[in-house]
Coordinates of C-alpha atoms (C1' of nucleotides) in Angstrom, one line a residue:
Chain A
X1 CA 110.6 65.0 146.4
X2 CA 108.0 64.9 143.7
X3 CA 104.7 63.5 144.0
X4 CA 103.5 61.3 141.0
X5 CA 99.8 61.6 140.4
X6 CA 98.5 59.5 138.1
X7 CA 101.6 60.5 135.3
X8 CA 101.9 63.8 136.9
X9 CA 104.6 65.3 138.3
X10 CA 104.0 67.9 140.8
X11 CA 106.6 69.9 142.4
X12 CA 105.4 70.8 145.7
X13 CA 104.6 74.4 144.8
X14 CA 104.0 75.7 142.3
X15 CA 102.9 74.7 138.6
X16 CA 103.3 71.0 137.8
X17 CA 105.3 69.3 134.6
X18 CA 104.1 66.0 133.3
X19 CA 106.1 63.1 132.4
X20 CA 103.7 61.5 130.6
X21 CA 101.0 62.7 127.4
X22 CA 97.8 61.9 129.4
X23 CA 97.4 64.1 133.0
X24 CA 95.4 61.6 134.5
X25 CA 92.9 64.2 137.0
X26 CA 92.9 67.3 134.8
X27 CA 89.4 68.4 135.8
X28 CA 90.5 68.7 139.2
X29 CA 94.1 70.2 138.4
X30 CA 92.1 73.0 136.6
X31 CA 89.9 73.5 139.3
X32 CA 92.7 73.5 141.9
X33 CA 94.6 76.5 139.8
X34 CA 91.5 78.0 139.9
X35 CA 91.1 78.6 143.0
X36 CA 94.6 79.7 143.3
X37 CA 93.8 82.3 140.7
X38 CA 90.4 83.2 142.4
X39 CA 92.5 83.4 145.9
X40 CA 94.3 86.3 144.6
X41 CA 92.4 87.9 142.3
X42 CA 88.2 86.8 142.8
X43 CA 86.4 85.7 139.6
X44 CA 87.5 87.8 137.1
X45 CA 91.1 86.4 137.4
X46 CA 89.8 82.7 137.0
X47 CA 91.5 82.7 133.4
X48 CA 90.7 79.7 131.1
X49 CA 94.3 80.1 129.6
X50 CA 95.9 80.9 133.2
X51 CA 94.7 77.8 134.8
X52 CA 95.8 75.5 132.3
X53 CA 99.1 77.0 132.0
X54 CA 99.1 76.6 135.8
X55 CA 98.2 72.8 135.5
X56 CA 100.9 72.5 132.7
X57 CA 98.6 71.5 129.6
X58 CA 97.7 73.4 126.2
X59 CA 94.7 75.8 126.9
X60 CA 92.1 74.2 124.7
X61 CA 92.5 70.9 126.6
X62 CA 90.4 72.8 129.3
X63 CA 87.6 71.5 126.9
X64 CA 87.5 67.9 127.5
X65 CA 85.9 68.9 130.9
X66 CA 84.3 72.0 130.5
X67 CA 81.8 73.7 128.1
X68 CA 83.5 77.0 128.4
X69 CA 84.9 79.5 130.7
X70 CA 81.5 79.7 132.8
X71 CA 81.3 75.8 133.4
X72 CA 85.4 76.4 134.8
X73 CA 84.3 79.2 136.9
X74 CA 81.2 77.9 138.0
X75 CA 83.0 74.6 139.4
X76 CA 85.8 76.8 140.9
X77 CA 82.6 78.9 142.7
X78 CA 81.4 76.0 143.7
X79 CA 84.2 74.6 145.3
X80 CA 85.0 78.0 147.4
X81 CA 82.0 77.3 148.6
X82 CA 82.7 74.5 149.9
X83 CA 85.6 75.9 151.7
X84 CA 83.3 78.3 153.1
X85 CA 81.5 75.3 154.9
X86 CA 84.4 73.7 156.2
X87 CA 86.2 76.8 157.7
X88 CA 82.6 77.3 159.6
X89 CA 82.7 73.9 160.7
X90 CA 86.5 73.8 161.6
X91 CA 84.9 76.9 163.9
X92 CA 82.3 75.2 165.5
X93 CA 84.7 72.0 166.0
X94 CA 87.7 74.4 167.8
X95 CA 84.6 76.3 170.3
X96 CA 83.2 72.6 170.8
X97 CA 86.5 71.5 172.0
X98 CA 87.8 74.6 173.7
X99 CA 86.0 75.2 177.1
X100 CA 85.1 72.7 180.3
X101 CA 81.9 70.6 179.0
X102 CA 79.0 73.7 179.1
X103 CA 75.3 72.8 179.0
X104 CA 73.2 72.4 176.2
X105 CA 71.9 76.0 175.8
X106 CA 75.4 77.5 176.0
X107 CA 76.5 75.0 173.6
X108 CA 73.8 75.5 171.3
X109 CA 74.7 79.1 171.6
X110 CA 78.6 78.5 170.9
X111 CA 77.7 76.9 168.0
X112 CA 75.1 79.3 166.3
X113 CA 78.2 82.1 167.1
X114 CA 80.8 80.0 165.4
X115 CA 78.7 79.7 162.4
X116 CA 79.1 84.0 162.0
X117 CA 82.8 83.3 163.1
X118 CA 83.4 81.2 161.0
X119 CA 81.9 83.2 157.8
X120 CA 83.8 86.2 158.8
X121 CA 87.0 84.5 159.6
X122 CA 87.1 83.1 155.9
X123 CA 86.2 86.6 154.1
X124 CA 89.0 88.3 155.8
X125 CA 91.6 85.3 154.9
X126 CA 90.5 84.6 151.7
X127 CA 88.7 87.3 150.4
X128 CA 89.3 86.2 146.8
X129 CA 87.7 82.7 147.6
X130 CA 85.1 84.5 149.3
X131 CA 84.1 86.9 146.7
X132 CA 84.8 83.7 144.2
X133 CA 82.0 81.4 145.9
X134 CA 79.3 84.2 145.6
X135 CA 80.2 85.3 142.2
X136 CA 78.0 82.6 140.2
X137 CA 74.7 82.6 143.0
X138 CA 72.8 79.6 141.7
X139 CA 70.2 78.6 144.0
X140 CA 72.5 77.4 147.0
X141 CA 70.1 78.8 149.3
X142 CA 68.1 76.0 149.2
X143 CA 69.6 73.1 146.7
X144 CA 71.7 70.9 148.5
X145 CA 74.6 71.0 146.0
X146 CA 76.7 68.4 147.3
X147 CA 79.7 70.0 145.5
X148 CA 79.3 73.3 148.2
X149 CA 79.3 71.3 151.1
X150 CA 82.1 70.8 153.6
X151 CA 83.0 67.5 155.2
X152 CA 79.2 67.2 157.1
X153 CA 77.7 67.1 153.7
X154 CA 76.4 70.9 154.6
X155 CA 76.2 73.7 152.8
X156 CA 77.4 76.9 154.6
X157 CA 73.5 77.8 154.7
X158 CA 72.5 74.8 155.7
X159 CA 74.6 75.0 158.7
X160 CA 73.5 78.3 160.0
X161 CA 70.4 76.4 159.9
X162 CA 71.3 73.9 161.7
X163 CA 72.7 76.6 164.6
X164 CA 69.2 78.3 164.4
X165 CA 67.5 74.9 164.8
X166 CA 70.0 74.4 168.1
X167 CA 68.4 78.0 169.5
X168 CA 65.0 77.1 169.2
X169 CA 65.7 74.0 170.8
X170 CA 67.5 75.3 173.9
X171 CA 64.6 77.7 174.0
X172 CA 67.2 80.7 173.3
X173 CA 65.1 81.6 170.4
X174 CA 61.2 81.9 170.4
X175 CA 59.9 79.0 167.8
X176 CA 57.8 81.8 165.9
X177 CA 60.9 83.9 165.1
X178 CA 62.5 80.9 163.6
X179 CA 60.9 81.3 160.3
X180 CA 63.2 83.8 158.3
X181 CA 65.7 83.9 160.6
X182 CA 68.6 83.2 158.9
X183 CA 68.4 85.9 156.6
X184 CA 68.0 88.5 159.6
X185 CA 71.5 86.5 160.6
X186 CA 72.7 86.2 157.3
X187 CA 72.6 89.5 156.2
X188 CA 74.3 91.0 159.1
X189 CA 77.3 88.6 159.0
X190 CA 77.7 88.8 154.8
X191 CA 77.3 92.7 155.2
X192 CA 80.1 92.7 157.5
X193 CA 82.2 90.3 155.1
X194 CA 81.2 92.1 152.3
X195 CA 82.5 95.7 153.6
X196 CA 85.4 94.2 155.6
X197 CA 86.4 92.0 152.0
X198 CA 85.6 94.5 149.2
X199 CA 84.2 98.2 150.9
X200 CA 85.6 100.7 153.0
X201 CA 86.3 98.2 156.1
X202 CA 88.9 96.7 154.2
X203 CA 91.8 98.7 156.4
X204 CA 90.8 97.1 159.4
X205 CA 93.1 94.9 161.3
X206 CA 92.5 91.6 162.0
X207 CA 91.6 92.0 165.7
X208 CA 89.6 95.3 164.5
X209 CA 87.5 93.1 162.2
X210 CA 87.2 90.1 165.4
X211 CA 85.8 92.8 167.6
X212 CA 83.4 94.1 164.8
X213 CA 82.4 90.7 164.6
X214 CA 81.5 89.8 167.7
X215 CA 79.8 93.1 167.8
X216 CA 77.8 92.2 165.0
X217 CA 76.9 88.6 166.4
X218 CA 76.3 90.2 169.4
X219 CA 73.4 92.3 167.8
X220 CA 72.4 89.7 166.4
X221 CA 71.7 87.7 169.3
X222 CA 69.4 90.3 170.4
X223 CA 67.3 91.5 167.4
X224 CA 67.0 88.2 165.6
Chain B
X1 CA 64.1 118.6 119.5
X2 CA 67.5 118.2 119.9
X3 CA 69.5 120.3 123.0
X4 CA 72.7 122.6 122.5
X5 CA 74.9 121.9 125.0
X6 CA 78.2 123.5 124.1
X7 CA 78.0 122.4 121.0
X8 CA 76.9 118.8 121.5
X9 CA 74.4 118.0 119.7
X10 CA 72.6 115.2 121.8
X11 CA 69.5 113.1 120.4
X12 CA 66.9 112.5 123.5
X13 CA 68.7 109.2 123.9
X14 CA 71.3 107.4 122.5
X15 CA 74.7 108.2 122.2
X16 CA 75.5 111.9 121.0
X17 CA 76.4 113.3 117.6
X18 CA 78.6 116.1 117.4
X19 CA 78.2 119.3 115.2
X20 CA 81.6 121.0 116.4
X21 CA 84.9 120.0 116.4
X22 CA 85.4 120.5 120.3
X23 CA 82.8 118.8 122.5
X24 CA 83.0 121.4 125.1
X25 CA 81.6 119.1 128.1
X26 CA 83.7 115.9 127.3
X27 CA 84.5 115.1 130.9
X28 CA 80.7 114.8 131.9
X29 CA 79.8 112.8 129.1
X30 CA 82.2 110.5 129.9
X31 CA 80.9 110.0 133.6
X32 CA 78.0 109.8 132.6
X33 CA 78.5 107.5 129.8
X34 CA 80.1 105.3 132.3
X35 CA 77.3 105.5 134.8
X36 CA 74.8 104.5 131.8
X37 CA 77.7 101.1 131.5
X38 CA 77.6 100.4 134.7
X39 CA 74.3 100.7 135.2
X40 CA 73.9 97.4 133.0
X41 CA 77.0 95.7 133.7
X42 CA 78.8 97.0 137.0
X43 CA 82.0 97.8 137.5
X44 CA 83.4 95.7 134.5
X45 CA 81.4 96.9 132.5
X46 CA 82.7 100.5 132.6
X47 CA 85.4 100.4 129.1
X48 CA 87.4 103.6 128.2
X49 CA 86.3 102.8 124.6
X50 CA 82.8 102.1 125.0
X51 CA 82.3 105.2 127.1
X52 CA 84.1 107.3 124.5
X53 CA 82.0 105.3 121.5
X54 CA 78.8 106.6 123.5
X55 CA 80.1 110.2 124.2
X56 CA 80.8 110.2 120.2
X57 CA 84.6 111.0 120.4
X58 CA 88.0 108.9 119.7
X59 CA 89.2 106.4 122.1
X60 CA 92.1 108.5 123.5
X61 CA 90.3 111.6 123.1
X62 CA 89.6 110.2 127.3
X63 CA 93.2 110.8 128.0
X64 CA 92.3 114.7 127.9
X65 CA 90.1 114.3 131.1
X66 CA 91.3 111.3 133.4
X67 CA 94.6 109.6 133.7
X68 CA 93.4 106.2 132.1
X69 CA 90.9 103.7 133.0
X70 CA 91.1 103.6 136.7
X71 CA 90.2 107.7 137.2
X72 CA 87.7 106.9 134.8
X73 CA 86.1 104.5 136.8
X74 CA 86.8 105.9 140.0
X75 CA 84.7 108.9 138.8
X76 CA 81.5 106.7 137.7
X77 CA 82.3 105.0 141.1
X78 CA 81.8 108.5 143.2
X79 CA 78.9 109.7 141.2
X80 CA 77.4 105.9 141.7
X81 CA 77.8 106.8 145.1
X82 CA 76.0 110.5 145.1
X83 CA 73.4 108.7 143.4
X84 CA 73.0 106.3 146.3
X85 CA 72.9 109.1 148.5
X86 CA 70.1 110.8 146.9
X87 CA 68.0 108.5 146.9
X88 CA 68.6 107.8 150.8
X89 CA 67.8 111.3 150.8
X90 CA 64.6 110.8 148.9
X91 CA 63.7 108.2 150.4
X92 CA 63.6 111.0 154.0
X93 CA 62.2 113.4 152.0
X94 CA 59.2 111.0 151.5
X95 CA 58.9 109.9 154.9
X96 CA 58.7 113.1 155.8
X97 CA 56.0 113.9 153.8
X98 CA 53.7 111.1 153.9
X99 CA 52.1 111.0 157.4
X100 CA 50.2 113.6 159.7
X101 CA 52.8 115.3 161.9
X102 CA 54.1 112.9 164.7
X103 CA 56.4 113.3 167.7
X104 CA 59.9 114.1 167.6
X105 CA 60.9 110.5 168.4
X106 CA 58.8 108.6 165.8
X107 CA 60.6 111.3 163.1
X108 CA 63.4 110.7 164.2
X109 CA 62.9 106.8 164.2
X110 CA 61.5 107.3 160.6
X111 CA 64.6 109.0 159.2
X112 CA 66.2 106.2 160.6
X113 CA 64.3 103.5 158.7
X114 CA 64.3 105.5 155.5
X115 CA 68.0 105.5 155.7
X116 CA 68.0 101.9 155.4
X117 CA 65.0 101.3 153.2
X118 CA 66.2 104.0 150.9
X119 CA 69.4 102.0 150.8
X120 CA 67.9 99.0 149.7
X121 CA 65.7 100.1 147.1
X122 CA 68.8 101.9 145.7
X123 CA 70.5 98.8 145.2
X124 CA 67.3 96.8 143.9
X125 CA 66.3 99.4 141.1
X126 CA 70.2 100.1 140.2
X127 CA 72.2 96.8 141.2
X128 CA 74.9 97.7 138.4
X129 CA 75.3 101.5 140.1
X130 CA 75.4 99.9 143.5
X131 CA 78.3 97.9 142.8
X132 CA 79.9 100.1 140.8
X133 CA 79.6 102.5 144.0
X134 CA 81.6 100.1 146.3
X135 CA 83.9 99.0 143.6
X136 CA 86.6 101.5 144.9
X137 CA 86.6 101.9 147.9
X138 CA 88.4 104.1 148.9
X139 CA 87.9 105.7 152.5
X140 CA 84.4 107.5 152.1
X141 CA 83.6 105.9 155.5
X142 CA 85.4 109.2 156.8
X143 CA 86.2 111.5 154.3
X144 CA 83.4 113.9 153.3
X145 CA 84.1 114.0 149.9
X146 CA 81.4 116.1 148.1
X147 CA 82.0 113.9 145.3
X148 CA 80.0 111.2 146.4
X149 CA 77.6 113.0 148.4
X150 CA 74.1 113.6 147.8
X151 CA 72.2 117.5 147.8
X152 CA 72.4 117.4 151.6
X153 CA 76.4 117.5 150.8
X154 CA 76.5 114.2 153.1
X155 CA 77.5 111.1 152.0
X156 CA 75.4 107.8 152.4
X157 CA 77.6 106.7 155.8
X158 CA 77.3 110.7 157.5
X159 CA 73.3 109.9 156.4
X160 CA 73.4 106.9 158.7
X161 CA 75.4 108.6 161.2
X162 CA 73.3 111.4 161.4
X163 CA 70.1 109.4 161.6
X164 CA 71.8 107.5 164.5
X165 CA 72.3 110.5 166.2
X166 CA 69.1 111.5 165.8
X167 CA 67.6 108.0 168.1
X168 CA 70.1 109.2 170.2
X169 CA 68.8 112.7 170.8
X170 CA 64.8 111.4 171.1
X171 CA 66.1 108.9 173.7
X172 CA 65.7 105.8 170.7
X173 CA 69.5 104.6 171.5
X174 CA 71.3 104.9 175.0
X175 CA 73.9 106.9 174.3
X176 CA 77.0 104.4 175.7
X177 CA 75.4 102.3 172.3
X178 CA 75.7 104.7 170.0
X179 CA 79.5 104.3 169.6
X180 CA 80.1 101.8 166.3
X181 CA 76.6 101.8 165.6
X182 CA 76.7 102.9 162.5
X183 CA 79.0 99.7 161.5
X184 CA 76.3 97.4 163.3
X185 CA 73.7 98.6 161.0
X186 CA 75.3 99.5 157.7
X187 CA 76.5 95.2 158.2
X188 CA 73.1 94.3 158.4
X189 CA 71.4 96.4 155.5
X190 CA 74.4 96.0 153.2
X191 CA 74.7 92.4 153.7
X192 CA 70.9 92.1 152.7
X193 CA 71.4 94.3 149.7
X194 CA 75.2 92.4 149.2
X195 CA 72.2 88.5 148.7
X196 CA 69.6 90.6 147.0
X197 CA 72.1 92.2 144.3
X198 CA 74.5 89.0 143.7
X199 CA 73.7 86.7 145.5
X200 CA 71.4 83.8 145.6
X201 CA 68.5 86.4 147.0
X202 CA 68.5 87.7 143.5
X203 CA 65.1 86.3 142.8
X204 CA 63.4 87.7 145.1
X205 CA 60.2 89.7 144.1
X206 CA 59.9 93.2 144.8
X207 CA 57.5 93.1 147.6
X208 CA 59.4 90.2 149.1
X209 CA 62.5 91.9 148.7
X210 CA 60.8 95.0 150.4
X211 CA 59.7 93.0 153.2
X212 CA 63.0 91.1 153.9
X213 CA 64.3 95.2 154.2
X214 CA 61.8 95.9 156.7
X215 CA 62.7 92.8 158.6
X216 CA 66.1 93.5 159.0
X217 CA 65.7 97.1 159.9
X218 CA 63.5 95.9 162.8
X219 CA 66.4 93.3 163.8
X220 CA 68.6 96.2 163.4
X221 CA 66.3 98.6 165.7
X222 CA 66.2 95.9 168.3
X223 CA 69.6 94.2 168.7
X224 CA 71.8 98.0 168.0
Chain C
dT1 C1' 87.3 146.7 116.0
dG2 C1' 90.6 143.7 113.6
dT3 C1' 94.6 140.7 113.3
dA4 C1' 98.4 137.3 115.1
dC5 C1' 99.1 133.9 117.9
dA6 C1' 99.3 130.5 121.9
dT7 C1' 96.7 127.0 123.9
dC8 C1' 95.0 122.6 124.2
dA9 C1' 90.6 119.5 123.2
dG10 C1' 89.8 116.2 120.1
dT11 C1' 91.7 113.4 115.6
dG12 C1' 93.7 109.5 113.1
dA13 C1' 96.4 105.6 112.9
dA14 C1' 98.6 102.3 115.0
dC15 C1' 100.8 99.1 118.7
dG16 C1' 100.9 94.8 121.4
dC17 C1' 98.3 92.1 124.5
dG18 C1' 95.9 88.1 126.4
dC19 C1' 91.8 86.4 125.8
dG20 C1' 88.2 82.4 124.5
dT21 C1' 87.4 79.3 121.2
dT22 C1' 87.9 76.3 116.6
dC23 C1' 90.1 72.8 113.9
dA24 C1' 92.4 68.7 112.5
dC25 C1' 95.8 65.9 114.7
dT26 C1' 98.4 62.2 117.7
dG27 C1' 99.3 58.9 120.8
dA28 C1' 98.4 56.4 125.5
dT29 C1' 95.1 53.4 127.5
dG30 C1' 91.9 49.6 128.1
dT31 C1' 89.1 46.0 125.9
dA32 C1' 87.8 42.2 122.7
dC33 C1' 89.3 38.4 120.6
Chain D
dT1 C1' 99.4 35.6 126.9
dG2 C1' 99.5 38.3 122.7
dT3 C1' 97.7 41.2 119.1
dA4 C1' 94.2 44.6 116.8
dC5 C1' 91.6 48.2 117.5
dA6 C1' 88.4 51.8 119.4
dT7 C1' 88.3 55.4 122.5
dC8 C1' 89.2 59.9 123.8
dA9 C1' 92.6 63.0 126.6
dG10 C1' 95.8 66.2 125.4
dT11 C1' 98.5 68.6 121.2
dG12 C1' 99.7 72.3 117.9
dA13 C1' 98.5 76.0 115.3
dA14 C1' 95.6 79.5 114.3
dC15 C1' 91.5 82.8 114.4
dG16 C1' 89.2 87.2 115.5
dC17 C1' 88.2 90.2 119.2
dG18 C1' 88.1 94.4 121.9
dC19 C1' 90.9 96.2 125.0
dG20 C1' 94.2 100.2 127.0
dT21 C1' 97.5 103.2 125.6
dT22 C1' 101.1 105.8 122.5
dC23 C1' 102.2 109.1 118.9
dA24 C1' 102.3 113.0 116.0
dC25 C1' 98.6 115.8 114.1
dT26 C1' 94.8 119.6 113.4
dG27 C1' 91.9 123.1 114.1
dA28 C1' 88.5 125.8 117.2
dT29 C1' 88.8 129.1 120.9
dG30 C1' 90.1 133.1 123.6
dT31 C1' 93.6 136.6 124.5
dA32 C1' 97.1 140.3 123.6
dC33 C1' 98.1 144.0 120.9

DNA sequence: TGTACATCAGTGAACGCGCGTTCACTGATGTAC
DNA sequence: TGTACATCAGTGAACGCGCGTTCACTGATGTAC
């Protein structure tokens, strides 16, 4: 039941053997372990040594596709960040499809509250990737890094953006407090991650956390 | 000019040189050689060796006054936190001062605001101490432990809860709101300090950072 | 007031560890003739 | 279609590093008599 992959041989967990001297799609086997290290441990347990171990190669062969260490992390950031987006849009897809066929302003509205769901949903299940895709900032705030996009070619910013654009044009949010407005939003939802992921929220259970959520949207909603 | 301080002899900066064979205030120095770390490097940054190398002993010479490096850092993490808290605190103190003598309600609403804006500036002048303070978390949400607290004896959370209560009391906040409001705004002003400290707010200016704060207090003001 | 002694804070030396990174190499692949 | 060769992905061995932690020790301090 093994997979071949260009002269690789990967069980289907766990680390991989190869068959054959060349790997064929190291760079992304290194990646990929990675963010398996970053899932459990954040950034500081992307290991240079510990993901190439995990893609079955000799550490320095790491270097045929990365500077150093940073470039490794920096890729694997980049790549949870990417998750981020599509967990969002997997929300706003499931509340699209959900309910009898709403009009525009309440599906506008759906949509800008799926984009907070979203976010929180993937800091409380993968906290490591979470704290992994904000490690290395950058400038994803206004770049539109392809590589930290999700399958609509978004970045998770750039999809809150989108959402806020859908308010203003449902008239659910007055056109002169767009500007700025998704760092009101942004701020309240990442606080919320942040202390649910890493601070003293971190007990809460997983309904707990929904409701806190909501609550947070919810407030929002009204002081954006 | 140097100062005696149980026989620690300690330049005006720098690490310290000893003259005795005991250092007499060991423990201290050590926390506050870890706070000096942290202050440049967070959390990571705080090394059992590099905080004895700066208090002048041996390594292990730590093992005397904490467990090994986790008390260590848990100890910079609780007096990161007291820090936090006094500057909250300053931060009233100033409010306070400033202006001729208003109403009840707009001191109250001011002690509110300086809660958060003394938040933020906390993490903008000390990023490294301000995530080294939410590093462990621990449960200060409801334990008052005088450890972290600040020379009110409160903690940064009971400084938010008691500035809540305070809209409360001058009619600010209906009083079937005030349940979970501290969660609703601690989200939003951490999660602006969580973009300004790591994440890809990091470049903002001072003044723009400073207005983003006041931004998000007024969200916070409108949608609690 | 003076001496003997217990306490325990800090010493000195050493350990094993995993890390990132370097070097000179080997051998599979794809291209040119 | 078959052979020679350049390319370059992955190998093997080694390095120096700072780290946390352990051990048996030494000597300053404070207390009991």
């Amino acid at each position: 039941m093994d997979v071949h992959v260009g002269g690789v041989m990967a069980a289907e967990s766990g680390r991989a053997k190869r068959t054959t001297y060349r790997h064929g799609d190291l760079r992304n086997a290194l990646v990929e372990a990675g963010l398996e290290l970053a899932r459990e441990g954040g950034p500081e347990a992307v290991v240079l040594r510990a993901a190439t171990r995990q893609a079955g190669v000799v550490p320095n062969a790491a270097y045929r596709h990365f500077a150093d260490r940073g470039a490794l992390l920096h890729a694997v950031s980049q790549a949870a960040m990417a998750r981020l987006a599509r967990t969002m849009e997997a929300e706003q897809a499931e509340q699209a499809a959900l309910p009898p066929a709403p009009d525009a302003a309440a599906a506008a509205r759906a949509r800008f509250r799926a984009v907070g769901t979203g976010y929180l949903r993937f800091a409380q299940e993968e906290p490591g990737l979470f704290r992994t895709a904000f490690h290395v900032p950058g400038d994803m705030t206004y770049a539109a890094d392809a590589t930290a996009a999700g399958g609509s070619g978004k970045t998770p910013f750039e999809l809150l953006g989108a959402a806020l654009d859908g308010l203003v044009e449902n008239g659910l949010l007055p056109e002169d407090r767009r500007p700025g407005a998704e760092f009101l939003a942004w701020s309240a939802v990442h606080g919320l991650a942040a202390l649910l992921v890493d601070g003293p929220l971190r007990g809460l259970l997983p309904s707990q956390a929904h409701d806190a959520g909501q609550h947070v949207i919810d407030m929002i909603e009204r002081g954006i």
